[in-house]
XYZ file of C-alpha atoms in Angstrom:
454
model
C 47.089 -48.271 45.730
C 43.693 -47.553 43.908
C 41.573 -45.081 43.270
C 38.407 -44.100 45.659
C 35.253 -43.735 42.370
C 32.901 -43.041 45.058
C 33.050 -39.657 45.176
C 30.514 -37.915 47.700
C 26.656 -37.401 46.275
C 24.737 -34.281 47.800
C 20.898 -33.725 48.353
C 21.375 -31.194 46.177
C 23.831 -29.046 44.587
C 24.248 -25.004 44.121
C 26.615 -23.861 41.432
C 27.238 -20.493 39.733
C 29.469 -17.923 39.030
C 27.943 -15.816 41.780
C 28.330 -17.614 45.332
C 28.006 -15.148 48.324
C 30.363 -16.616 50.905
C 32.451 -15.376 54.059
C 34.950 -13.801 52.056
C 32.668 -11.854 49.102
C 30.938 -13.294 45.829
C 32.921 -15.997 44.398
C 32.828 -19.110 41.682
C 30.856 -21.535 43.660
C 29.721 -25.228 44.115
C 27.157 -25.879 46.886
C 26.851 -29.218 48.019
C 23.856 -29.910 51.140
C 23.045 -32.695 52.215
C 20.158 -33.405 54.967
C 20.031 -29.833 55.408
C 23.167 -28.683 56.252
C 25.937 -26.881 53.803
C 28.253 -29.735 53.765
C 31.021 -28.612 50.806
C 32.035 -25.104 49.408
C 34.140 -25.787 46.816
C 35.691 -23.849 43.074
C 33.833 -24.026 39.951
C 34.412 -27.204 38.445
C 34.535 -29.419 41.051
C 31.432 -30.924 39.299
C 30.137 -31.782 43.620
C 26.799 -34.572 41.963
C 23.807 -33.976 44.004
C 20.406 -35.590 43.242
C 18.936 -32.674 42.257
C 21.790 -29.551 41.266
C 20.502 -25.863 40.800
C 22.792 -23.426 37.940
C 22.286 -20.867 39.012
C 21.878 -17.961 35.215
C 23.917 -15.699 34.381
C 22.133 -12.207 36.171
C 21.740 -14.307 39.416
C 23.815 -14.523 42.797
C 23.279 -16.871 46.037
C 22.323 -15.508 48.518
C 22.309 -16.835 52.615
C 18.680 -16.377 53.223
C 17.633 -13.366 55.712
C 17.138 -13.537 58.785
C 13.963 -10.733 60.170
C 14.389 -10.352 64.032
C 11.208 -8.153 63.915
C 8.161 -9.384 63.024
C 4.228 -8.457 63.826
C 2.926 -12.067 63.079
C -0.295 -10.399 65.484
C -1.472 -15.076 65.683
C -3.295 -15.909 67.649
C -6.147 -13.449 68.788
C -5.911 -11.082 65.761
C -5.528 -12.877 62.685
C -7.026 -10.962 60.365
C -4.446 -8.788 60.823
C -1.677 -11.229 59.398
C -1.061 -14.688 60.442
C 1.647 -17.084 60.385
C 0.749 -19.042 57.374
C -0.048 -15.143 55.028
C 3.366 -13.728 56.831
C 5.823 -16.637 56.344
C 4.479 -17.153 52.900
C 5.750 -13.435 52.440
C 9.277 -13.974 53.555
C 9.427 -16.776 51.404
C 8.812 -15.174 48.659
C 10.961 -12.167 49.989
C 13.435 -14.429 50.001
C 13.543 -14.410 54.140
C 14.311 -17.514 55.624
C 13.923 -17.274 58.973
C 11.834 -14.771 61.374
C 11.516 -13.319 64.875
C 8.299 -12.822 65.953
C 7.252 -9.663 68.589
C 5.511 -10.501 71.220
C 2.571 -8.257 71.197
C -0.551 -8.135 69.108
C -1.386 -11.179 69.593
C -3.946 -12.448 72.428
C -2.386 -13.997 74.627
C 0.861 -11.475 74.156
C 3.849 -13.929 75.337
C 4.282 -12.731 78.622
C 3.954 -16.334 79.741
C 5.094 -20.067 78.705
C 1.404 -20.921 78.445
C 1.343 -17.593 76.040
C 4.335 -18.528 74.374
C 2.927 -22.461 73.960
C -0.365 -20.864 72.483
C 1.826 -19.213 70.181
C 4.156 -22.326 69.540
C 0.951 -24.396 68.911
C -1.133 -22.633 66.140
C 2.930 -21.321 64.189
C 3.905 -25.311 63.767
C 1.465 -26.246 61.161
C 1.045 -23.115 59.263
C 5.398 -22.433 59.081
C 7.272 -21.947 55.684
C 9.746 -20.511 57.025
C 11.543 -20.658 60.172
C 10.173 -19.232 63.661
C 11.290 -18.361 67.265
C 10.232 -16.168 69.252
C 11.231 -13.254 71.897
C 9.572 -12.819 75.010
C 7.542 -9.789 76.267
C 8.665 -7.265 80.079
C 5.040 -5.534 81.196
C 4.293 -4.708 84.761
C 4.636 -7.677 87.495
C 6.289 -10.478 84.968
C 9.576 -10.679 86.626
C 8.427 -13.711 87.879
C 7.398 -15.510 84.272
C 10.677 -14.100 82.403
C 12.865 -17.318 83.424
C 10.495 -19.815 82.651
C 9.701 -17.974 79.091
C 13.623 -17.951 79.213
C 14.221 -21.974 79.695
C 11.713 -22.198 76.543
C 14.005 -21.216 74.204
C 13.029 -16.957 74.244
C 15.012 -14.929 72.290
C 14.959 -12.244 74.593
C 12.218 -9.168 75.770
C 10.342 -6.999 74.890
C 9.289 -3.856 76.262
C 7.736 -0.454 75.793
C 8.308 1.979 77.649
C 4.910 4.138 76.320
C 2.005 2.449 75.299
C 1.946 -0.243 72.964
C -1.108 0.576 71.263
C -2.414 -2.771 73.263
C -4.079 -2.571 76.636
C -3.093 -6.171 76.686
C 0.904 -5.102 76.685
C 0.859 -2.186 79.428
C 4.353 0.377 78.928
C 7.173 0.024 81.501
C 8.716 3.114 83.468
C 12.387 3.302 83.278
C 12.763 2.014 87.023
C 10.677 -0.527 86.177
C 12.773 -1.266 82.781
C 15.796 -1.231 85.660
C 14.768 -4.186 87.608
C 14.463 -6.443 84.631
C 17.196 -5.930 83.412
C 18.390 -7.007 86.677
C 17.148 -9.897 86.390
C 17.614 -10.682 82.520
C 21.545 -9.905 83.277
C 21.560 -13.543 85.831
C 20.842 -15.249 82.609
C 22.382 -12.904 80.330
C 19.349 -12.288 77.770
C 19.033 -9.681 75.987
C 16.286 -6.688 76.349
C 14.699 -5.026 73.853
C 12.836 -1.610 73.881
C 10.671 0.694 71.708
C 12.240 4.007 72.749
C 9.733 6.434 73.053
C 9.021 8.594 76.156
C 5.487 8.719 77.322
C 5.752 12.277 79.093
C 7.278 14.048 75.740
C 4.888 13.009 73.021
C 2.053 13.874 76.259
C 3.154 17.482 75.230
C 3.275 17.245 72.011
C 0.828 18.416 69.872
C -1.653 16.336 68.566
C -1.538 14.179 65.403
C -5.563 14.930 64.669
C -5.919 14.777 60.512
C -4.555 14.004 57.099
C -1.366 16.776 56.769
C 1.284 14.446 57.757
C 3.547 16.582 58.891
C 1.092 17.499 62.027
C 1.403 13.701 63.090
C 5.144 13.766 63.286
C 5.231 16.845 65.225
C 3.126 14.793 67.353
C 5.850 11.881 67.694
C 9.153 14.466 67.830
C 12.713 13.335 67.646
C 12.855 14.250 71.513
C 10.689 11.777 72.450
C 13.517 9.324 70.797
C 16.457 11.103 72.585
C 15.228 10.691 75.216
C 14.279 7.207 75.370
C 17.216 6.042 74.331
C 19.687 7.819 77.154
C 17.625 6.409 79.732
C 17.680 3.141 77.574
C 22.313 3.470 77.834
C 22.314 4.792 80.956
C 20.148 1.526 82.330
C 22.317 -0.499 80.246
C 25.419 0.989 82.197
C 24.398 0.952 85.466
C 22.835 -3.117 85.616
C 25.660 -4.231 82.733
C 23.002 -5.878 80.595
C 21.700 -6.878 77.106
C 19.831 -3.385 75.550
C 19.075 -3.438 72.149
C 17.073 -0.497 70.452
C 14.371 -1.333 68.110
C 13.198 0.887 64.959
C 15.568 4.101 65.470
C 14.684 7.018 63.552
C 15.780 9.418 64.642
C 19.501 10.592 63.918
C 19.745 13.213 66.555
C 20.634 10.193 69.120
C 23.217 8.706 67.251
C 26.299 10.612 69.105
C 25.477 8.998 72.335
C 24.332 5.122 70.584
C 28.533 6.109 69.541
C 29.567 6.571 72.753
C 27.831 4.512 74.192
C 29.445 1.470 72.472
C 32.548 3.320 72.699
C 32.623 3.284 76.398
C 31.723 -0.598 76.831
C 27.725 -0.276 76.597
C 26.368 -4.037 75.780
C 24.160 -1.934 73.136
C 23.507 -3.061 69.577
C 20.968 -1.378 67.397
C 18.586 -1.384 64.552
C 16.840 0.620 61.745
C 14.240 -0.612 58.900
C 13.897 -0.407 55.767
C 10.976 2.728 55.207
C 13.258 4.839 57.597
C 15.936 4.340 54.814
C 14.551 4.687 51.690
C 10.968 7.115 53.045
C 11.158 10.583 53.630
C 8.266 12.954 54.976
C 8.435 15.986 52.310
C 7.152 12.926 49.929
C 4.001 11.873 51.460
C 0.619 12.675 50.731
C -2.191 13.815 52.493
C -3.967 10.701 53.984
C -1.653 8.302 53.206
C -1.822 6.671 56.630
C 0.043 3.586 54.292
C 2.663 5.552 55.068
C 2.036 5.924 59.674
C 4.515 4.242 61.817
C 6.148 4.547 65.259
C 8.544 6.314 66.052
C 7.759 7.908 62.327
C 9.334 8.172 59.055
C 11.424 11.444 59.890
C 12.687 14.161 56.750
C 15.204 13.379 54.224
C 18.136 14.579 56.178
C 17.769 12.196 59.092
C 17.276 9.585 56.593
C 20.958 10.621 55.634
C 22.168 10.065 58.807
C 21.186 6.833 59.531
C 22.945 5.656 56.487
C 26.500 7.072 58.028
C 25.438 5.586 61.028
C 24.811 2.272 59.281
C 28.142 2.525 57.717
C 29.993 3.563 61.130
C 28.647 1.029 62.782
C 26.588 3.175 65.526
C 23.298 1.662 63.980
C 24.162 -2.663 63.547
C 21.663 -3.880 60.767
C 17.973 -3.657 59.724
C 15.161 -5.581 60.708
C 11.539 -4.711 58.810
C 9.012 -4.162 61.983
C 5.657 -5.537 59.755
C 3.069 -4.298 61.387
C 0.153 -4.956 59.340
C -3.418 -4.476 60.663
C -7.022 -4.560 58.333
C -7.415 -2.597 56.578
C -10.353 -0.243 58.405
C -7.818 0.528 61.219
C -5.570 2.043 58.575
C -9.266 4.398 59.097
C -8.749 4.650 54.518
C -11.859 6.980 54.093
C -10.732 9.432 56.072
C -6.436 8.838 56.828
C -6.854 10.378 60.211
C -3.266 10.047 61.108
C -4.328 10.460 64.786
C -6.207 7.347 64.818
C -5.047 4.965 62.189
C -3.350 1.884 63.273
C 0.342 2.711 63.199
C 2.421 -0.102 61.936
C 4.283 -0.027 58.279
C 4.040 -3.667 55.698
C 7.635 -5.005 54.324
C 7.805 -8.602 55.071
C 7.668 -9.795 51.458
C 9.337 -6.213 50.018
C 12.581 -4.921 52.115
C 15.536 -6.791 50.477
C 14.419 -5.772 46.820
C 13.488 -1.965 49.013
C 17.090 -1.612 51.167
C 18.488 -2.989 47.628
C 17.438 -0.415 45.667
C 18.560 2.691 47.864
C 21.754 1.197 48.780
C 22.885 0.062 44.962
C 21.620 4.297 44.566
C 24.058 5.055 46.901
C 27.078 2.222 45.514
C 26.577 0.226 48.499
C 26.984 -3.416 47.576
C 25.201 -6.579 47.907
C 27.692 -7.655 50.581
C 27.208 -5.730 52.379
C 23.449 -5.677 53.037
C 22.877 -8.844 53.842
C 25.366 -8.382 56.189
C 22.581 -6.279 57.697
C 20.161 -7.911 57.077
C 20.699 -11.477 57.206
C 25.062 -12.188 59.005
C 24.521 -9.215 61.651
C 20.786 -10.238 63.105
C 22.143 -13.677 63.072
C 24.761 -13.298 65.334
C 23.328 -10.879 67.756
C 20.403 -13.025 68.607
C 22.453 -16.056 69.025
C 21.196 -18.058 65.631
C 24.521 -19.661 64.979
C 23.858 -21.876 62.343
C 22.360 -19.245 60.097
C 23.184 -15.730 57.981
C 26.148 -17.022 55.965
C 26.957 -19.576 53.589
C 29.220 -21.761 55.067
C 29.734 -25.321 56.018
C 27.846 -26.585 58.566
C 25.335 -24.149 58.632
C 21.259 -24.006 57.908
C 21.541 -25.031 53.577
C 18.773 -21.067 54.123
C 19.096 -19.466 50.319
C 18.086 -16.872 48.242
C 18.450 -16.851 44.131
C 18.384 -12.582 44.692
C 18.674 -11.406 40.174
C 19.937 -7.860 41.684
C 19.442 -6.313 38.143
C 16.028 -7.859 37.473
C 13.193 -5.275 38.610
C 9.497 -5.535 39.129
C 7.145 -3.115 39.978
C 5.225 -3.579 43.443
C 1.136 -4.491 43.148
C 0.314 -4.848 46.513
C -2.429 -7.820 44.875
C 0.575 -9.718 44.290
C 1.842 -9.838 48.301
C 1.297 -12.226 50.158
C 0.898 -10.157 52.952
C -3.377 -10.669 54.078
C -3.784 -6.735 53.641
C -3.099 -5.455 51.112
C -1.983 -1.895 51.804
C 1.754 -0.844 51.510
C 4.236 2.121 51.078
C 5.641 0.648 48.752
C 2.615 0.192 46.397
C 3.319 1.241 43.458
C 7.403 1.601 43.516
C 9.538 0.481 41.153
C 12.541 -1.300 42.812
C 15.464 -3.119 41.937
C 16.469 -6.870 42.520
C 13.995 -9.972 41.943
C 13.800 -13.244 44.172
C 13.487 -16.443 41.962
C 13.480 -18.827 44.299
C 13.836 -19.571 48.269
C 15.668 -22.326 50.204
C 14.878 -23.058 53.486
C 17.633 -26.427 54.700
C 17.614 -27.680 50.904
C 14.414 -27.558 50.014
C 12.665 -25.454 47.296
C 9.171 -23.016 49.024
C 6.827 -23.859 46.903
C 3.947 -20.777 49.080
C 1.845 -23.836 49.095
C 3.838 -27.495 51.093
C 5.005 -25.708 54.928
C 8.450 -26.668 55.339
C 9.461 -23.871 58.259
C 10.936 -25.018 61.938
C 10.098 -23.429 65.450
C 13.333 -22.712 66.629
C 14.279 -22.006 69.841
C 17.522 -20.056 71.228
C 19.987 -21.669 71.667
C 19.017 -25.074 69.677
C 21.483 -26.293 67.556
C 20.150 -25.562 63.766
C 19.107 -28.705 61.228
C 18.140 -30.749 63.686
């Protein structure tokens, strides 16, 4: 028999001592063809490719991050952010897929026309893959099926004023009605869970003292709303997801609901895991978000909730605004827009804190890529495995930098992480086998249930 000398030739080969496979970090070679991972072989097999990337000794190949909670705000409020700036920031931070929230844009994504308006502006500008959430607001139950069929990943509702008038909240009965509709096609309802009655009765947050703002959004408001979500999901059998959990008080009831088989998932955010109310200076409205950053003890319990699986994963809730809306002149927490900008920084922010706690990079990637991708049904994302999209971040976990706001791609240079030293540098981001350069938009618009890479 003659030996077959025609070894496969790939578009791209990446090889190195540290490749994060589904069985941990291993010495591997990755072969990429047509934007997909085709081969994953032991280092030393000398796969051949048109382009070969050799990882440096201090670099780890990670799957690209999947951020399921981003406010891009375009069209309508593009001075707050926008698809070009948001997806450039994502790419610079090793995030290769984002799901855009249905509000803060005008029109909001509460019907198919709103979704089409977003897709039209996003397509030519996207540096990473972009999918969309739909919105559930009073009176739009007839629009939900059409949005679902058009490929949104689920539906967001608020249980109190959203901050923008064109996206009004649902009360608990309306939320239950939305759940009863969504269960007929097994769509997920994602909920901003703060109770409006509890907040209406809380002290007012006027002024530049953070503690007053914290008391204006008490844990009880979150706890009440989360218990409402849990019971309505229990009664209806619908899939529910708690957004941006900040109150650690809610962890025991979430734990017991999951044990009871309620179809519930939960995310928290980098700012709740890394920042504490005790350290927030007077007038520092860049720290304002809703629900709020709470005390150091609360933060410890959120980490415990992540480690024991009560909290499923981490998403940024990147919620930017213009500088003026942050009220930098007065630093008044009552009037400043609530939202933390972190899309470009979320991986080093979380990694810096995780490493300090002895938590592995594999665990961080599970929380920021694998689990969010699985929860929203992005089957081709979130893991370095044959058949998946060739989405990667080359990450130097021991390198470090100091956050400079003018080096961020976010449209408005304001973040609570300014001036912080962080561990972990994203040296290169690759989407479907192509290195992202911040110049050429290579992202695609993705839909729920689509086969990726086509």
